[in-house]
mmCIF file of C-alpha atoms and ligand atoms in Angstrom:
data_model
loop_
_atom_site.group_PDB
_atom_site.id
_atom_site.type_symbol
_atom_site.label_atom_id
_atom_site.label_comp_id
_atom_site.label_asym_id
_atom_site.label_seq_id
_atom_site.Cartn_x
_atom_site.Cartn_y
_atom_site.Cartn_z
ATOM 1 C CA MET L 1 170.570 34.830 176.532
ATOM 2 C CA LYS L 2 172.688 33.391 174.188
ATOM 3 C CA ASN L 3 170.680 29.968 174.408
ATOM 4 C CA GLN L 4 167.271 31.857 174.529
ATOM 5 C CA VAL L 5 167.384 33.101 171.052
ATOM 6 C CA PRO L 6 167.276 30.426 168.996
ATOM 7 C CA GLY L 7 164.743 29.034 171.614
ATOM 8 C CA PHE L 8 162.418 31.983 170.887
ATOM 9 C CA SER L 9 162.945 32.058 166.926
ATOM 10 C CA VAL L 10 162.019 28.665 167.228
ATOM 11 C CA PHE L 11 158.739 29.488 168.965
ATOM 12 C CA ILE L 12 157.837 32.292 166.706
ATOM 13 C CA LEU L 13 158.465 29.461 163.921
ATOM 14 C CA CYS L 14 155.615 27.223 165.471
ATOM 15 C CA ILE L 15 153.142 29.763 166.201
ATOM 16 C CA LEU L 16 153.772 31.211 162.747
ATOM 17 C CA SER L 17 153.158 27.977 161.182
ATOM 18 C CA ARG L 18 150.537 27.026 163.280
ATOM 19 C CA THR L 19 148.418 30.028 161.918
ATOM 20 C CA VAL L 20 149.290 29.384 158.341
ATOM 21 C CA LEU L 21 148.362 25.657 159.341
ATOM 22 C CA ALA L 22 144.948 26.361 160.662
ATOM 23 C CA LYS L 23 144.442 29.017 157.791
ATOM 24 C CA VAL L 24 145.529 26.094 154.662
ATOM 25 C CA ASP L 25 142.896 25.636 151.654
ATOM 26 C CA PRO L 26 141.494 22.495 151.966
ATOM 27 C CA LEU L 27 141.492 21.589 148.347
ATOM 28 C CA TYR L 28 145.531 22.597 148.155
ATOM 29 C CA LYS L 29 145.797 19.853 151.079
ATOM 30 C CA ALA L 30 143.841 17.533 149.367
ATOM 31 C CA CYS L 31 145.763 17.696 146.738
ATOM 32 C CA SER L 32 149.245 18.306 148.473
ATOM 33 C CA VAL L 33 149.151 14.118 149.327
ATOM 34 C CA ARG L 34 151.589 12.230 146.998
ATOM 35 C CA GLU L 35 149.788 9.720 145.753
ATOM 36 C CA THR L 36 150.832 6.421 144.674
ATOM 37 C CA CYS L 37 149.351 2.776 144.124
ATOM 38 C CA GLY L 38 152.773 1.037 145.891
ATOM 39 C CA ASP L 39 155.058 0.893 143.111
ATOM 40 C CA GLY L 40 156.492 3.621 144.058
ATOM 41 C CA GLN L 41 155.244 5.504 140.650
ATOM 42 C CA THR L 42 154.147 9.327 141.555
ATOM 43 C CA ILE L 43 150.112 10.179 140.601
ATOM 44 C CA ALA L 44 149.878 13.708 139.830
ATOM 45 C CA PHE L 45 148.241 15.713 137.922
ATOM 46 C CA PRO L 46 146.242 15.481 135.345
ATOM 47 C CA PHE L 47 146.549 11.660 136.355
ATOM 48 C CA TYR L 48 144.068 11.126 139.447
ATOM 49 C CA ILE L 49 143.248 8.389 142.046
ATOM 50 C CA ARG L 50 141.293 7.362 145.064
ATOM 51 C CA GLU L 51 137.816 9.434 144.224
ATOM 52 C CA LYS L 52 139.546 12.911 144.005
ATOM 53 C CA PRO L 53 139.155 14.299 140.581
ATOM 54 C CA PHE L 54 139.684 17.344 141.689
ATOM 55 C CA CYS L 55 143.331 16.307 142.186
ATOM 56 C CA GLY L 56 143.517 15.869 138.717
ATOM 57 C CA TYR L 57 141.369 16.269 134.878
ATOM 58 C CA PRO L 58 138.870 14.657 133.565
ATOM 59 C CA GLY L 59 139.693 11.460 131.490
ATOM 60 C CA PHE L 60 142.713 10.322 133.587
ATOM 61 C CA GLU L 61 141.557 8.421 136.234
ATOM 62 C CA ILE L 62 143.687 5.690 137.684
ATOM 63 C CA SER L 63 142.660 2.806 139.167
ATOM 64 C CA CYS L 64 145.441 0.257 141.261
ATOM 65 C CA ASN L 65 145.751 -3.441 140.648
ATOM 66 C CA SER L 66 146.773 -5.363 143.247
ATOM 67 C CA ASN L 67 150.532 -5.546 141.991
ATOM 68 C CA GLY L 68 150.331 -1.784 143.204
ATOM 69 C CA ASN L 69 150.376 -0.986 139.351
ATOM 70 C CA PRO L 70 148.723 2.325 138.410
ATOM 71 C CA VAL L 71 146.284 0.717 135.599
ATOM 72 C CA LEU L 72 144.516 3.208 132.877
ATOM 73 C CA ASN L 73 141.468 2.508 131.099
ATOM 74 C CA LEU L 74 140.964 3.475 127.473
ATOM 75 C CA ASN L 75 138.093 2.785 125.926
ATOM 76 C CA ASN L 76 137.246 -0.803 127.954
ATOM 77 C CA ILE L 77 140.914 -1.836 128.300
ATOM 78 C CA ASP L 78 142.969 -1.567 131.060
ATOM 79 C CA TYR L 79 146.561 -0.596 130.055
ATOM 80 C CA ILE L 80 149.423 -0.728 133.124
ATOM 81 C CA ILE L 81 151.110 2.530 133.550
ATOM 82 C CA HIS L 82 155.251 1.807 133.578
ATOM 83 C CA GLU L 83 156.398 5.496 133.512
ATOM 84 C CA ILE L 84 155.218 8.668 133.666
ATOM 85 C CA SER L 85 157.309 11.424 132.424
ATOM 86 C CA TYR L 86 155.398 14.422 133.527
ATOM 87 C CA ASN L 87 157.905 17.087 132.063
ATOM 88 C CA ASN L 88 157.232 15.378 128.385
ATOM 89 C CA GLN L 89 153.313 14.275 129.102
ATOM 90 C CA VAL L 90 154.386 10.879 127.619
ATOM 91 C CA VAL L 91 153.151 7.469 129.766
ATOM 92 C CA ARG L 92 154.764 4.497 129.095
ATOM 93 C CA VAL L 93 151.324 1.385 129.025
ATOM 94 C CA SER L 94 151.147 -1.702 128.158
ATOM 95 C CA ASN L 95 147.967 -4.439 127.585
ATOM 96 C CA ALA L 96 147.028 -5.150 130.868
ATOM 97 C CA ALA L 97 145.445 -8.890 130.024
ATOM 98 C CA VAL L 98 148.670 -10.005 128.799
ATOM 99 C CA SER L 99 151.052 -8.018 131.652
ATOM 100 C CA GLU L 100 149.414 -9.316 134.325
ATOM 101 C CA THR L 101 148.923 -12.661 133.832
ATOM 102 C CA ASN L 102 151.565 -14.784 135.638
ATOM 103 C CA ASN L 103 154.250 -15.813 133.583
ATOM 104 C CA SER L 104 154.476 -19.989 133.807
ATOM 105 C CA ASN L 105 156.420 -19.923 130.988
ATOM 106 C CA ALA L 106 158.884 -17.147 130.740
ATOM 107 C CA SER L 107 160.373 -18.139 127.174
ATOM 108 C CA CYS L 108 157.341 -16.967 125.377
ATOM 109 C CA ILE L 109 153.689 -14.912 126.274
ATOM 110 C CA ASP L 110 150.681 -16.521 125.909
ATOM 111 C CA LEU L 111 148.267 -14.281 123.229
ATOM 112 C CA SER L 112 145.242 -16.951 123.196
ATOM 113 C CA SER L 113 143.708 -16.956 126.666
ATOM 114 C CA HIS L 114 144.379 -13.048 127.801
ATOM 115 C CA ARG L 115 143.788 -11.694 124.335
ATOM 116 C CA ILE L 116 145.319 -8.227 123.082
ATOM 117 C CA GLN L 117 142.699 -5.909 121.425
ATOM 118 C CA ASN L 118 143.085 -3.140 119.332
ATOM 119 C CA LEU L 119 144.074 -0.217 120.991
ATOM 120 C CA SER L 120 141.366 2.620 121.036
ATOM 121 C CA LEU L 121 142.456 5.718 122.220
ATOM 122 C CA PRO L 122 140.425 8.869 123.443
ATOM 123 C CA GLU L 123 141.802 11.281 120.863
ATOM 124 C CA ASP L 124 141.299 14.619 122.354
ATOM 125 C CA ARG L 125 143.445 13.252 125.476
ATOM 126 C CA PHE L 126 146.289 10.688 123.871
ATOM 127 C CA ALA L 127 148.601 10.343 121.119
ATOM 128 C CA LEU L 128 150.730 7.211 120.533
ATOM 129 C CA LEU L 129 153.785 8.955 119.405
ATOM 130 C CA SER L 130 154.662 9.050 116.041
ATOM 131 C CA ASN L 131 158.188 6.836 116.166
ATOM 132 C CA GLN L 132 156.202 3.547 117.843
ATOM 133 C CA SER L 133 155.706 0.662 115.372
ATOM 134 C CA GLU L 134 153.304 -1.764 114.692
ATOM 135 C CA LEU L 135 152.928 -5.569 115.653
ATOM 136 C CA VAL L 136 150.454 -7.347 113.812
ATOM 137 C CA LEU L 137 148.739 -10.325 115.379
ATOM 138 C CA LEU L 138 147.218 -13.153 112.879
ATOM 139 C CA TYR L 139 145.113 -15.544 115.080
ATOM 140 C CA ASN L 140 143.598 -18.893 114.055
ATOM 141 C CA CYS L 141 146.753 -19.789 111.655
ATOM 142 C CA ASN L 142 147.345 -22.798 109.935
ATOM 143 C CA SER L 143 149.452 -25.211 111.978
ATOM 144 C CA SER L 144 151.419 -26.317 109.610
ATOM 145 C CA LEU L 145 152.919 -23.352 108.085
ATOM 146 C CA PRO L 146 155.662 -22.715 104.966
ATOM 147 C CA GLY L 147 159.198 -22.014 105.868
ATOM 148 C CA GLU L 148 159.528 -18.567 105.891
ATOM 149 C CA LEU L 149 156.965 -18.115 107.919
ATOM 150 C CA LEU L 150 157.697 -20.097 111.124
ATOM 151 C CA ARG L 151 159.954 -17.610 112.857
ATOM 152 C CA TYR L 152 156.750 -15.285 113.283
ATOM 153 C CA ARG L 153 155.636 -17.229 115.730
ATOM 154 C CA ASN L 154 158.825 -17.810 117.627
ATOM 155 C CA GLY L 155 158.172 -16.572 121.796
ATOM 156 C CA ILE L 156 154.219 -16.768 121.200
ATOM 157 C CA CYS L 157 153.184 -19.794 123.167
ATOM 158 C CA GLU L 158 151.637 -22.754 121.754
ATOM 159 C CA ASP L 159 147.725 -22.258 122.467
ATOM 160 C CA LYS L 160 146.808 -25.302 124.664
ATOM 161 C CA ASN L 161 143.154 -24.778 124.651
ATOM 162 C CA LYS L 162 143.028 -24.501 120.603
ATOM 163 C CA THR L 163 140.832 -21.496 121.456
ATOM 164 C CA ALA L 164 142.889 -19.248 118.984
ATOM 165 C CA GLY L 165 144.948 -21.534 116.862
ATOM 166 C CA THR L 166 148.145 -20.843 115.965
ATOM 167 C CA VAL L 167 149.525 -16.992 116.543
ATOM 168 C CA LEU L 168 151.645 -15.396 114.633
ATOM 169 C CA ALA L 169 153.115 -11.404 114.706
ATOM 170 C CA LEU L 170 154.989 -9.159 112.477
ATOM 171 C CA VAL L 171 155.637 -5.662 111.969
ATOM 172 C CA ARG L 172 153.164 -3.506 110.037
ATOM 173 C CA ASN L 173 154.981 -3.080 107.272
ATOM 174 C CA ASP L 174 156.307 -6.799 107.269
ATOM 175 C CA ALA L 175 157.091 -8.026 103.240
ATOM 176 C CA ASN L 176 155.434 -11.318 104.228
ATOM 177 C CA LEU L 177 152.296 -9.924 105.950
ATOM 178 C CA GLU L 178 150.189 -10.404 102.953
ATOM 179 C CA ASN L 179 151.758 -14.198 102.352
ATOM 180 C CA ALA L 180 150.955 -14.575 105.960
ATOM 181 C CA SER L 181 147.652 -13.341 106.841
ATOM 182 C CA ARG L 182 146.527 -16.332 104.018
ATOM 183 C CA GLU L 183 147.442 -18.803 106.275
ATOM 184 C CA CYS L 184 145.471 -17.071 109.073
ATOM 185 C CA SER L 185 141.132 -17.550 109.172
ATOM 186 C CA GLY L 186 140.879 -15.583 112.567
ATOM 187 C CA ASP L 187 141.547 -11.827 114.220
ATOM 188 C CA GLN L 188 143.635 -9.399 112.888
ATOM 189 C CA VAL L 189 144.987 -7.190 115.831
ATOM 190 C CA VAL L 190 147.278 -4.527 115.972
ATOM 191 C CA ALA L 191 148.924 -3.930 118.480
ATOM 192 C CA PRO L 192 151.730 -0.518 119.431
ATOM 193 C CA VAL L 193 155.106 -1.400 120.750
ATOM 194 C CA ASP L 194 158.370 1.489 121.338
ATOM 195 C CA VAL L 195 160.900 -0.741 119.617
ATOM 196 C CA TYR L 196 162.388 0.040 116.066
ATOM 197 C CA ALA L 197 161.061 -4.024 114.823
ATOM 198 C CA GLY L 198 163.215 -4.939 111.572
ATOM 199 C CA ASN L 199 161.709 -7.012 109.356
ATOM 200 C CA GLY L 200 161.687 -10.743 109.932
ATOM 201 C CA GLY L 201 160.485 -11.846 113.449
ATOM 202 C CA GLY L 202 162.298 -13.574 116.008
ATOM 203 C CA PHE L 203 162.333 -9.908 118.270
ATOM 204 C CA GLY L 204 161.620 -11.239 121.356
ATOM 205 C CA ILE L 205 158.017 -10.454 121.245
ATOM 206 C CA GLY L 206 157.404 -11.329 124.640
ATOM 207 C CA GLU L 207 159.407 -8.243 125.904
ATOM 208 C CA VAL L 208 158.316 -5.790 123.319
ATOM 209 C CA ILE L 209 154.255 -6.417 124.277
ATOM 210 C CA LYS L 210 155.182 -6.232 127.745
ATOM 211 C CA ARG L 211 157.829 -2.961 127.636
ATOM 212 C CA GLY L 212 155.011 -1.634 125.863
ATOM 213 C CA PHE L 213 154.092 1.583 124.317
ATOM 214 C CA LEU L 214 153.998 5.238 124.537
ATOM 215 C CA LEU L 215 151.068 7.702 124.574
ATOM 216 C CA ARG L 216 151.305 11.512 124.534
ATOM 217 C CA TRP L 217 148.676 13.707 126.408
ATOM 218 C CA THR L 218 146.711 16.822 126.372
ATOM 219 C CA ALA L 219 145.476 18.251 129.407
ATOM 220 C CA SER L 220 146.327 21.894 130.628
ATOM 221 C CA ASN L 221 149.904 22.596 131.345
ATOM 222 C CA CYS L 222 150.388 22.250 135.322
ATOM 223 C CA SER L 223 153.791 23.631 135.012
ATOM 224 C CA ASP L 224 152.711 27.865 135.891
ATOM 225 C CA CYS L 225 150.627 26.658 138.652
ATOM 226 C CA ALA L 226 153.616 24.664 139.719
ATOM 227 C CA GLU L 227 156.161 27.044 139.668
ATOM 228 C CA SER L 228 154.057 30.024 141.451
ATOM 229 C CA GLY L 229 153.669 27.109 144.693
ATOM 230 C CA GLY L 230 149.759 25.469 144.047
ATOM 231 C CA LYS L 231 148.535 21.888 143.073
ATOM 232 C CA CYS L 232 146.426 21.716 139.812
ATOM 233 C CA GLY L 233 143.448 20.430 139.722
ATOM 234 C CA PHE L 234 139.615 21.352 138.336
ATOM 235 C CA ASN L 235 136.337 21.937 138.864
ATOM 236 C CA GLY L 236 134.307 19.415 137.785
ATOM 237 C CA SER L 237 130.898 21.886 138.097
ATOM 238 C CA THR L 238 132.718 24.739 135.890
ATOM 239 C CA TYR L 239 134.885 22.387 133.653
ATOM 240 C CA HIS L 240 138.076 24.961 134.627
ATOM 241 C CA PHE L 241 141.522 24.255 135.404
ATOM 242 C CA LYS L 242 142.005 25.198 139.212
ATOM 243 C CA CYS L 243 145.195 25.767 140.680
ATOM 244 C CA PHE L 244 144.789 25.594 144.469
ATOM 245 C CA CYS L 245 146.812 27.630 146.356
ATOM 246 C CA PRO L 246 147.604 27.587 150.780
ATOM 247 C CA ASP L 247 145.505 30.555 150.846
ATOM 248 C CA ARG L 248 142.184 29.773 148.236
ATOM 249 C CA PRO L 249 141.474 27.685 144.759
ATOM 250 C CA HIS L 250 143.476 30.592 141.783
ATOM 251 C CA GLY L 251 142.520 30.434 138.388
ATOM 252 C CA LEU L 252 145.898 29.826 136.368
ATOM 253 C CA GLN L 253 148.711 30.220 139.896
ATOM 254 C CA CYS L 254 149.068 31.191 143.226
ATOM 255 C CA ASP L 255 149.245 35.184 143.380
ATOM 256 C CA PRO L 256 153.074 36.011 143.867
ATOM 257 C CA GLY L 257 154.532 37.029 146.887
ATOM 258 C CA LYS L 258 151.486 35.483 149.497
ATOM 259 C CA ALA L 259 152.584 32.416 150.119
ATOM 260 C CA ASN L 260 156.382 32.722 149.693
ATOM 261 C CA GLY L 261 156.547 36.045 151.183
ATOM 262 C CA LEU L 262 155.918 34.625 154.442
ATOM 263 C CA ILE L 263 158.576 32.317 154.208
ATOM 264 C CA THR L 264 160.791 35.396 153.067
ATOM 265 C CA LYS L 265 160.306 36.734 156.445
ATOM 266 C CA VAL L 266 160.935 34.212 158.850
ATOM 267 C CA ALA L 267 163.918 33.751 156.562
ATOM 268 C CA VAL L 268 165.054 37.023 157.043
ATOM 269 C CA GLY L 269 164.045 36.937 160.330
ATOM 270 C CA ASN L 270 166.152 34.071 161.370
ATOM 271 C CA THR L 271 169.112 35.297 159.863
ATOM 272 C CA ALA L 272 168.842 38.641 161.726
ATOM 273 C CA PHE L 273 168.669 36.321 164.896
ATOM 274 C CA ASN L 274 171.603 34.380 164.011
ATOM 275 C CA SER L 275 173.805 36.906 163.092
ATOM 276 C CA SER L 276 172.955 38.924 166.526
ATOM 277 C CA SER L 277 173.700 35.730 168.525
HETATM 278 C C1 LIG G 301 151.069 -15.934 140.791
HETATM 279 O O1 LIG G 301 152.714 -16.618 141.035
HETATM 280 C C2 LIG G 301 153.079 -16.403 142.145
HETATM 281 C C3 LIG G 301 154.372 -16.686 142.802
HETATM 282 O O2 LIG G 301 154.572 -18.039 141.808
HETATM 283 C C4 LIG G 301 151.749 -16.720 143.274
HETATM 284 O O3 LIG G 301 152.577 -16.867 144.758
HETATM 285 C C5 LIG G 301 150.533 -16.292 143.372
HETATM 286 O O4 LIG G 301 149.743 -16.567 143.964
HETATM 287 C C6 LIG G 301 150.270 -16.380 141.346
HETATM 288 N N1 LIG G 301 149.295 -15.548 141.277
HETATM 289 C C7 LIG G 301 148.315 -16.344 140.353
HETATM 290 C C8 LIG G 301 147.278 -14.613 140.429
HETATM 291 O O5 LIG G 301 148.371 -16.870 139.695
HETATM 292 C C1 LIG G 302 141.964 -23.720 129.017
HETATM 293 O O1 LIG G 302 140.752 -23.691 129.871
HETATM 294 C C2 LIG G 302 140.781 -24.311 130.809
HETATM 295 C C3 LIG G 302 138.618 -23.975 131.148
HETATM 296 O O2 LIG G 302 138.365 -23.193 130.494
HETATM 297 C C4 LIG G 302 141.162 -23.523 131.891
HETATM 298 O O3 LIG G 302 141.159 -23.736 133.003
HETATM 299 C C5 LIG G 302 142.351 -23.199 131.340
HETATM 300 O O4 LIG G 302 143.406 -22.552 132.285
HETATM 301 C C6 LIG G 302 142.568 -22.917 129.843
HETATM 302 N N1 LIG G 302 144.256 -23.090 130.383
HETATM 303 C C7 LIG G 302 145.055 -22.319 129.511
HETATM 304 C C8 LIG G 302 146.550 -23.189 129.063
HETATM 305 O O5 LIG G 302 144.957 -21.097 128.881
HETATM 306 C C1 LIG G 303 147.073 -25.558 106.087
HETATM 307 O O1 LIG G 303 148.379 -25.682 105.212
HETATM 308 C C2 LIG G 303 148.645 -27.103 104.339
HETATM 309 C C3 LIG G 303 150.118 -27.013 103.415
HETATM 310 O O2 LIG G 303 150.003 -26.303 102.435
HETATM 311 C C4 LIG G 303 147.473 -27.753 103.200
HETATM 312 O O3 LIG G 303 147.131 -28.364 103.029
HETATM 313 C C5 LIG G 303 146.251 -27.123 104.789
HETATM 314 O O4 LIG G 303 145.113 -26.924 103.333
HETATM 315 C C6 LIG G 303 145.590 -25.624 105.162
HETATM 316 N N1 LIG G 303 144.599 -26.503 105.985
HETATM 317 C C7 LIG G 303 143.957 -24.843 105.891
HETATM 318 C C8 LIG G 303 142.546 -25.099 107.021
HETATM 319 O O5 LIG G 303 144.262 -23.528 105.153
HETATM 320 C C1 LIG G 304 157.514 -23.160 126.960
HETATM 321 O O1 LIG G 304 157.754 -22.439 125.894
HETATM 322 C C2 LIG G 304 158.669 -23.346 125.357
HETATM 323 C C3 LIG G 304 158.476 -22.537 123.657
HETATM 324 O O2 LIG G 304 156.963 -22.014 123.167
HETATM 325 C C4 LIG G 304 158.170 -24.654 125.190
HETATM 326 O O3 LIG G 304 158.642 -25.614 123.946
HETATM 327 C C5 LIG G 304 158.125 -25.405 126.541
HETATM 328 O O4 LIG G 304 157.076 -26.883 126.251
HETATM 329 C C6 LIG G 304 156.887 -24.519 127.372
HETATM 330 N N1 LIG G 304 157.125 -24.941 128.543
HETATM 331 C C7 LIG G 304 155.623 -25.128 128.885
HETATM 332 C C8 LIG G 304 155.870 -25.694 130.532
HETATM 333 O O5 LIG G 304 154.621 -25.210 128.823
HETATM 334 C C1 LIG G 305 153.924 -14.767 98.731
HETATM 335 O O1 LIG G 305 153.542 -16.316 98.341
HETATM 336 C C2 LIG G 305 153.681 -16.232 96.937
HETATM 337 C C3 LIG G 305 152.960 -18.097 96.719
HETATM 338 O O2 LIG G 305 153.070 -18.470 97.335
HETATM 339 C C4 LIG G 305 155.281 -16.738 96.468
HETATM 340 O O3 LIG G 305 155.331 -16.198 94.868
HETATM 341 C C5 LIG G 305 155.630 -14.800 97.198
HETATM 342 O O4 LIG G 305 157.168 -14.669 96.983
HETATM 343 C C6 LIG G 305 155.187 -14.774 98.503
HETATM 344 N N1 LIG G 305 155.854 -13.062 98.843
HETATM 345 C C7 LIG G 305 156.784 -13.229 99.829
HETATM 346 C C8 LIG G 305 156.909 -12.109 100.149
HETATM 347 O O5 LIG G 305 157.422 -13.665 99.779
HETATM 348 C C1 LIG G 306 141.728 -4.444 114.402
HETATM 349 O O1 LIG G 306 142.478 -3.198 113.234
HETATM 350 C C2 LIG G 306 142.783 -3.581 112.397
HETATM 351 C C3 LIG G 306 143.050 -2.288 111.255
HETATM 352 O O2 LIG G 306 143.847 -1.184 111.936
HETATM 353 C C4 LIG G 306 141.229 -4.167 111.518
HETATM 354 O O3 LIG G 306 141.684 -4.648 109.871
HETATM 355 C C5 LIG G 306 141.149 -5.502 112.488
HETATM 356 O O4 LIG G 306 139.728 -6.219 111.626
HETATM 357 C C6 LIG G 306 140.910 -4.755 113.494
HETATM 358 N N1 LIG G 306 140.640 -6.285 114.404
HETATM 359 C C7 LIG G 306 139.316 -6.567 115.542
HETATM 360 C C8 LIG G 306 139.534 -7.714 116.135
HETATM 361 O O5 LIG G 306 138.718 -5.386 115.819
HETATM 362 C C1 LIG G 307 160.593 7.453 120.161
HETATM 363 O O1 LIG G 307 160.755 8.870 121.413
HETATM 364 C C2 LIG G 307 160.235 8.716 122.692
HETATM 365 C C3 LIG G 307 160.649 10.161 122.891
HETATM 366 O O2 LIG G 307 161.436 11.031 122.556
HETATM 367 C C4 LIG G 307 161.797 7.716 123.115
HETATM 368 O O3 LIG G 307 161.695 7.551 124.485
HETATM 369 C C5 LIG G 307 161.726 6.313 122.576
HETATM 370 O O4 LIG G 307 162.591 6.121 122.978
HETATM 371 C C6 LIG G 307 161.421 6.551 121.029
HETATM 372 N N1 LIG G 307 161.356 4.961 120.561
HETATM 373 C C7 LIG G 307 161.738 4.801 119.121
HETATM 374 C C8 LIG G 307 162.057 3.473 119.406
HETATM 375 O O5 LIG G 307 162.554 5.132 118.591
HETATM 376 C C1 LIG G 308 154.048 24.425 129.906
HETATM 377 O O1 LIG G 308 154.035 25.506 130.208
HETATM 378 C C2 LIG G 308 155.350 26.018 130.081
HETATM 379 C C3 LIG G 308 155.706 27.546 130.680
HETATM 380 O O2 LIG G 308 154.260 28.053 130.284
HETATM 381 C C4 LIG G 308 156.410 25.718 129.121
HETATM 382 O O3 LIG G 308 158.004 26.236 129.318
HETATM 383 C C5 LIG G 308 156.369 24.265 128.695
HETATM 384 O O4 LIG G 308 156.756 24.192 127.506
HETATM 385 C C6 LIG G 308 154.734 23.871 128.442
HETATM 386 N N1 LIG G 308 154.625 22.830 128.296
HETATM 387 C C7 LIG G 308 154.171 21.821 127.381
HETATM 388 C C8 LIG G 308 154.017 20.710 127.734
HETATM 389 O O5 LIG G 308 152.819 22.874 126.682
HETATM 390 C C1 LIG G 309 133.916 24.567 141.322
HETATM 391 O O1 LIG G 309 133.376 25.862 141.602
HETATM 392 C C2 LIG G 309 132.421 26.376 142.332
HETATM 393 C C3 LIG G 309 131.486 27.325 141.960
HETATM 394 O O2 LIG G 309 132.749 28.368 142.017
HETATM 395 C C4 LIG G 309 132.636 25.815 143.940
HETATM 396 O O3 LIG G 309 131.091 26.132 144.564
HETATM 397 C C5 LIG G 309 133.119 24.546 144.198
HETATM 398 O O4 LIG G 309 133.021 24.661 145.747
HETATM 399 C C6 LIG G 309 134.237 24.250 143.531
HETATM 400 N N1 LIG G 309 134.629 22.927 143.543
HETATM 401 C C7 LIG G 309 135.713 22.753 143.734
HETATM 402 C C8 LIG G 309 136.284 21.420 144.091
HETATM 403 O O5 LIG G 309 136.788 23.624 143.381
#
């Protein structure tokens, strides 16, 4: 009899979980699958991948590159996602054109064959954190520079193909910016970076660009739904946030006591069996 009691409670549990699983809402089930591009970062609401827009929020689609990194496309420019902070709604990204290149020369960054472009944000979704710095990249600069400007090309690979000329990188508030731009006839590109990059150049431009910058995002707040046991999502036809729960989709959060109530009852039942044995 002592041995039969635990066996019996396992049997009950099986029946219970079977009935629960049979009725689980398919959208809840689909959005419960942990998604990743392969590098270990979890892709969750508001981000989504693999044809599951209903598990995310419009404007937050992510693709995966061949290295298994998530890639965010902002106004037609690809950015690699390095880190997603779901609690703070902040994401760290870097320009994919530069970050994905095979570093044949680790001591310099190639800004000529893989051009960085000006950041252009879908402003209703993403905003640069206010503590980010801006690097100004100057293209097609005079190869014979005055001595005080030489340091601004440190860490930038020589342009072997002569498509970009000499490239200089300065922080936006560098006192030499005006004189430096007079030496350059090409594009000016502004690249945000997450450092305090003081005056003077020579701050490890390759590392700084590859480390990327921080964006804060705006989407529906997922925490009430998640805390009620649901999976956040979106209905594209009604264009509304949805909280997918085990029983059915809800507006904001799962019914208190429904999904959790069952677990509580089973737990209480188990305790009762255990204490009687
Ligand atoms: C990058 O370098 C690695 C190792 O050096 C090599 O296996 C790989 O094929 C290279 N990838 C590209 C795109 O050149
Ligand atoms: C130079 O250009 C050629 C042809 O466009 C390309 O194959 C090569 O990779 C380029 N080299 C560099 C260092 O960018
Ligand atoms: C580059 O700088 C040198 C020395 O200051 C100057 O003589 C030359 O005209 C400059 N070239 C261009 C294209 O500005
Ligand atoms: C690597 O970059 C350094 C610094 O720019 C340069 O001196 C060196 O010639 C480069 N090496 C190769 C193989 O391109
Ligand atoms: C810019 O160049 C001018 C003339 O060459 C020079 O007098 C001035 O000191 C330079 N500005 C800075 C900030 O170096
Ligand atoms: C990038 O933005 C700066 C101003 O922020 C502008 O001066 C520059 O022309 C832009 N560059 C390109 C290539 O559009
Ligand atoms: C900017 O702020 C974020 C969030 O508070 C922080 O993680 C990051 O280190 C800060 N960056 C700089 C350069 O201060
Ligand atoms: C999301 O909502 C929770 C609870 O309502 C709140 O504590 C949290 O600060 C909110 N997060 C953001 C980023 O608004
Ligand atoms: C979106 O809402 C419509 C109308 O209520 C419903 O028919 C559809 O199944 C919902 N789709 C998702 C993905 O929630």
